[in-house]
Amino acid sequence: GDSVTQMQGQVTLSEDDFLFINCTYSTTWYPTLFWYVQYPGEGPQLLLKVTTANNKGISRGFEATYDKGTTSFHLQKASVQESDSAVYYCVLGDWYNQGKLIFGQGTKLSIKP
Amino acid sequence: EAGVTQSPRYAVLQEGQAVSFWCDPISGHDTLYWYQQPRDQGPQLLVYFRDEAVIDNSQLPSDRFSAVRPKGTNSTLKIQSAKQGDTATYLCASSPPGHSNERLFFGHGTKLSVL
């Protein structure tokens, strides 16, 4: 079945550092890829959608790219701030079952002030 | 605009007890989802509705879990006889017509501890 793998469980950076998080996916259909962010005590919220046509999405200083050849997608930010501390999930939209999102395991980002 | 509202925020049970979670989606959203999020893991879909109809409940443990959305608005998720393995945060989400999985709006969740 469809799946998404997020290997980095935790990332610790200093303010103004560069952020890069990587995921891989597996699907027999056309992928729709998302990044969701979850702050403590809250539900996840959509950060970015990566469309296969454009292969890139940008929001709030974050940029998401997609590589069909390696079935991977990435989240990056040039300069992180303390307010970016959260858990980031890569998410695969189920093309066949339109209501279903498949979440990765999450990457907890901690920013040292 | 009010977001997705869930209650209670927390629940603590002994094994074998029953519990119900309640969700009020964003007004006008026709699709409602229940996700289970174990500690330090990503959310996993349990069931989702479009209006009052169940679209997919294949991941819902049917022997102990049930979910309804009788009028196509609010929804209730019930665990009949809780087990320690049910300890998790239960998230409700909704999405507007025509958007399916394009953009889900999540509530804060109900954190369940089964002792």
Coordinates of C-alpha atoms in Angstrom, one line a residue:
Chain A
G1 CA 0.0 0.0 0.0
D2 CA 0.9 3.7 -0.1
S3 CA 3.4 4.8 2.5
V4 CA 5.7 7.7 3.4
T5 CA 9.0 7.4 5.4
Q6 CA 10.5 10.3 7.4
M7 CA 13.8 9.2 8.8
Q8 CA 14.9 12.2 10.9
G9 CA 13.1 12.0 14.2
Q10 CA 14.7 15.0 15.7
V11 CA 16.7 18.0 14.5
T12 CA 18.3 20.6 16.7
L13 CA 19.5 23.8 15.1
S14 CA 20.5 27.3 16.2
E15 CA 18.7 30.5 15.0
D16 CA 19.6 31.5 11.4
D17 CA 20.7 27.9 10.6
F18 CA 19.6 26.2 7.4
L19 CA 16.8 23.5 7.7
F20 CA 16.5 20.5 5.5
I21 CA 14.1 17.6 6.1
N22 CA 13.8 14.7 3.7
C23 CA 11.0 12.2 3.1
T24 CA 10.5 9.3 0.7
Y25 CA 7.1 8.0 -0.5
S26 CA 5.7 5.0 -2.3
T27 CA 2.5 4.9 -4.3
T28 CA 1.1 3.3 -7.4
W29 CA -0.9 6.4 -8.2
Y30 CA -0.1 10.0 -8.9
P31 CA 1.2 11.6 -5.6
T32 CA -0.1 14.7 -4.0
L33 CA 2.4 15.7 -1.3
F34 CA 2.0 18.0 1.7
W35 CA 3.9 19.3 4.6
Y36 CA 2.0 19.8 7.9
V37 CA 3.3 21.4 11.0
Q38 CA 2.1 20.7 14.6
Y39 CA 2.8 23.0 17.5
P40 CA 2.5 21.7 21.1
G41 CA -1.1 21.2 22.2
E42 CA -2.5 21.8 18.8
G43 CA -3.6 19.8 15.8
P44 CA -1.5 19.7 12.7
Q45 CA -2.0 22.5 10.2
L46 CA -1.2 22.7 6.5
L47 CA 2.2 24.3 5.7
L48 CA 2.7 23.5 2.1
K49 CA 1.3 21.6 -0.8
V50 CA 3.7 20.3 -3.4
T51 CA 2.1 19.9 -6.8
T52 CA 3.6 17.5 -9.2
A53 CA 3.1 20.0 -12.0
N54 CA 5.3 22.7 -10.4
N55 CA 7.4 20.4 -8.3
K56 CA 7.8 23.2 -5.7
G57 CA 5.7 25.0 -3.0
I58 CA 6.6 28.1 -0.9
S59 CA 5.0 29.4 2.2
R60 CA 6.1 31.4 5.3
G61 CA 9.7 31.2 4.2
F62 CA 9.6 27.4 3.8
E63 CA 10.2 25.8 0.4
A64 CA 9.2 22.3 -0.5
T65 CA 10.6 20.4 -3.5
Y66 CA 9.7 17.1 -5.1
D67 CA 11.8 14.6 -7.0
K68 CA 9.8 12.1 -9.0
G69 CA 12.9 10.2 -10.0
T70 CA 13.9 9.3 -6.4
T71 CA 10.3 9.5 -5.1
S72 CA 11.4 11.9 -2.4
F73 CA 10.3 15.3 -1.2
H74 CA 12.1 17.8 0.9
L75 CA 11.3 20.8 3.2
Q76 CA 13.8 23.5 3.6
K77 CA 14.2 27.0 5.1
A78 CA 17.1 29.3 4.7
S79 CA 17.1 30.7 8.2
V80 CA 15.1 29.2 11.0
Q81 CA 13.8 31.1 14.0
E82 CA 12.9 30.0 17.5
S83 CA 9.2 30.3 16.5
D84 CA 9.7 27.5 14.0
S85 CA 10.1 25.0 16.8
A86 CA 7.5 22.3 16.1
V87 CA 6.9 18.9 14.6
Y88 CA 6.9 18.7 10.8
Y89 CA 5.1 15.9 9.0
C90 CA 5.5 14.9 5.4
V91 CA 2.1 13.7 4.1
L92 CA 1.0 11.7 1.1
G93 CA -2.4 12.3 -0.3
D94 CA -4.1 9.1 -1.4
W95 CA -5.0 9.6 -5.0
Y96 CA -7.5 6.8 -5.1
N97 CA -9.1 7.4 -1.7
Q98 CA -9.5 11.2 -1.9
G99 CA -10.2 11.7 1.7
K100 CA -7.2 9.9 3.1
L101 CA -3.9 11.5 4.1
I102 CA -0.9 9.3 5.1
F103 CA 1.4 11.0 7.6
G104 CA 5.1 10.3 8.1
Q105 CA 6.5 9.7 11.6
G106 CA 7.3 13.4 12.1
T107 CA 10.5 15.4 12.6
K108 CA 10.7 17.4 15.8
L109 CA 12.6 20.7 15.2
S110 CA 14.2 22.3 18.2
I111 CA 15.8 25.7 17.9
K112 CA 18.4 26.8 20.4
P113 CA 18.1 30.5 21.1
Chain B
E1 CA -14.4 32.0 11.8
A2 CA -14.5 29.3 14.5
G3 CA -12.2 26.4 14.0
V4 CA -12.9 22.7 14.6
T5 CA -14.0 22.2 18.2
Q6 CA -13.4 19.0 20.2
S7 CA -14.3 17.9 23.7
P8 CA -13.2 16.9 26.2
R9 CA -9.6 18.0 26.0
Y10 CA -8.4 15.1 28.2
A11 CA -9.8 11.8 29.4
V12 CA -8.3 9.3 31.8
L13 CA -9.9 5.8 32.0
Q14 CA -9.3 2.4 33.4
E15 CA -9.2 -0.5 31.0
G16 CA -12.7 -1.7 30.1
Q17 CA -14.4 1.6 30.5
A18 CA -16.2 3.4 27.7
V19 CA -15.5 6.9 26.5
S20 CA -17.0 9.3 23.8
F21 CA -15.3 12.1 22.0
W22 CA -17.3 14.9 20.4
C23 CA -16.4 17.1 17.4
D24 CA -18.0 20.2 15.9
P25 CA -16.5 20.9 12.4
I26 CA -16.1 24.2 10.7
S27 CA -19.5 25.5 9.5
G28 CA -20.1 24.5 5.8
H29 CA -17.5 21.7 5.8
D30 CA -19.0 18.6 4.4
T31 CA -16.2 16.1 5.1
L32 CA -15.2 15.1 8.7
Y33 CA -12.3 12.9 9.7
W34 CA -11.2 11.2 12.9
Y35 CA -7.5 10.5 13.3
Q36 CA -5.7 8.6 16.0
Q37 CA -2.2 10.0 17.0
P38 CA -0.2 7.8 19.3
R39 CA 2.5 9.6 21.3
D40 CA 5.5 10.7 19.1
Q41 CA 3.8 9.3 15.9
G42 CA 2.0 10.8 13.0
P43 CA -1.8 10.8 12.9
Q44 CA -3.5 7.8 11.3
L45 CA -7.0 7.9 9.8
L46 CA -9.7 6.0 11.6
V47 CA -12.8 7.0 9.7
Y48 CA -14.2 9.8 7.6
F49 CA -17.6 11.0 6.6
R50 CA -19.0 13.1 3.8
D51 CA -22.2 14.6 5.1
E52 CA -23.8 11.8 7.2
A53 CA -22.4 8.9 5.1
V54 CA -19.4 6.9 6.1
I55 CA -16.9 6.9 3.2
D56 CA -14.1 4.9 4.7
N57 CA -14.0 3.1 8.1
S58 CA -11.6 0.4 7.1
Q59 CA -9.1 1.4 9.8
L60 CA -11.6 1.6 12.6
P61 CA -11.4 -1.3 15.0
S62 CA -15.1 -2.2 14.6
D63 CA -15.3 -4.4 17.7
R64 CA -14.8 -1.6 20.1
F65 CA -14.9 1.7 18.1
S66 CA -17.9 3.4 16.6
A67 CA -18.4 6.7 14.9
V68 CA -21.5 8.6 13.8
R69 CA -22.4 11.8 12.2
P70 CA -26.2 11.6 12.1
K71 CA -27.1 15.1 10.7
G72 CA -24.0 15.7 8.7
T73 CA -22.7 18.2 11.2
N74 CA -21.3 17.2 14.6
S75 CA -19.8 13.8 15.1
T76 CA -19.2 11.4 18.0
L77 CA -16.4 8.8 18.2
K78 CA -16.9 6.1 20.9
I79 CA -14.7 3.5 22.4
Q80 CA -16.8 0.8 24.0
S81 CA -14.2 -1.0 26.1
A82 CA -10.9 0.9 26.2
K83 CA -7.5 -0.9 26.2
Q84 CA -4.1 0.5 27.2
G85 CA -3.2 0.4 23.5
D86 CA -5.9 3.0 22.8
T87 CA -3.8 5.6 24.6
A88 CA -3.4 8.4 22.1
T89 CA -4.6 11.8 21.0
Y90 CA -7.8 11.6 19.0
L91 CA -8.0 14.4 16.3
C92 CA -11.0 15.5 14.4
A93 CA -10.6 17.4 11.2
S94 CA -12.9 18.8 8.5
S95 CA -12.5 20.0 4.9
P96 CA -14.8 22.1 2.7
P97 CA -16.8 20.9 -0.3
G98 CA -14.8 20.0 -3.3
H99 CA -11.4 19.9 -1.6
S100 CA -11.3 16.3 -0.3
N101 CA -7.8 15.9 1.1
E102 CA -6.5 19.1 -0.2
R103 CA -6.8 21.0 3.0
L104 CA -7.7 19.6 6.3
F105 CA -8.4 21.8 9.4
F106 CA -7.7 20.0 12.6
G107 CA -9.0 20.5 16.1
H108 CA -6.8 20.5 19.2
G109 CA -7.6 16.9 19.9
T110 CA -8.6 14.8 22.9
K111 CA -5.8 13.2 24.8
L112 CA -6.8 9.8 26.1
S113 CA -4.9 7.9 28.7
V114 CA -6.0 4.3 29.5
L115 CA -4.5 3.0 32.7

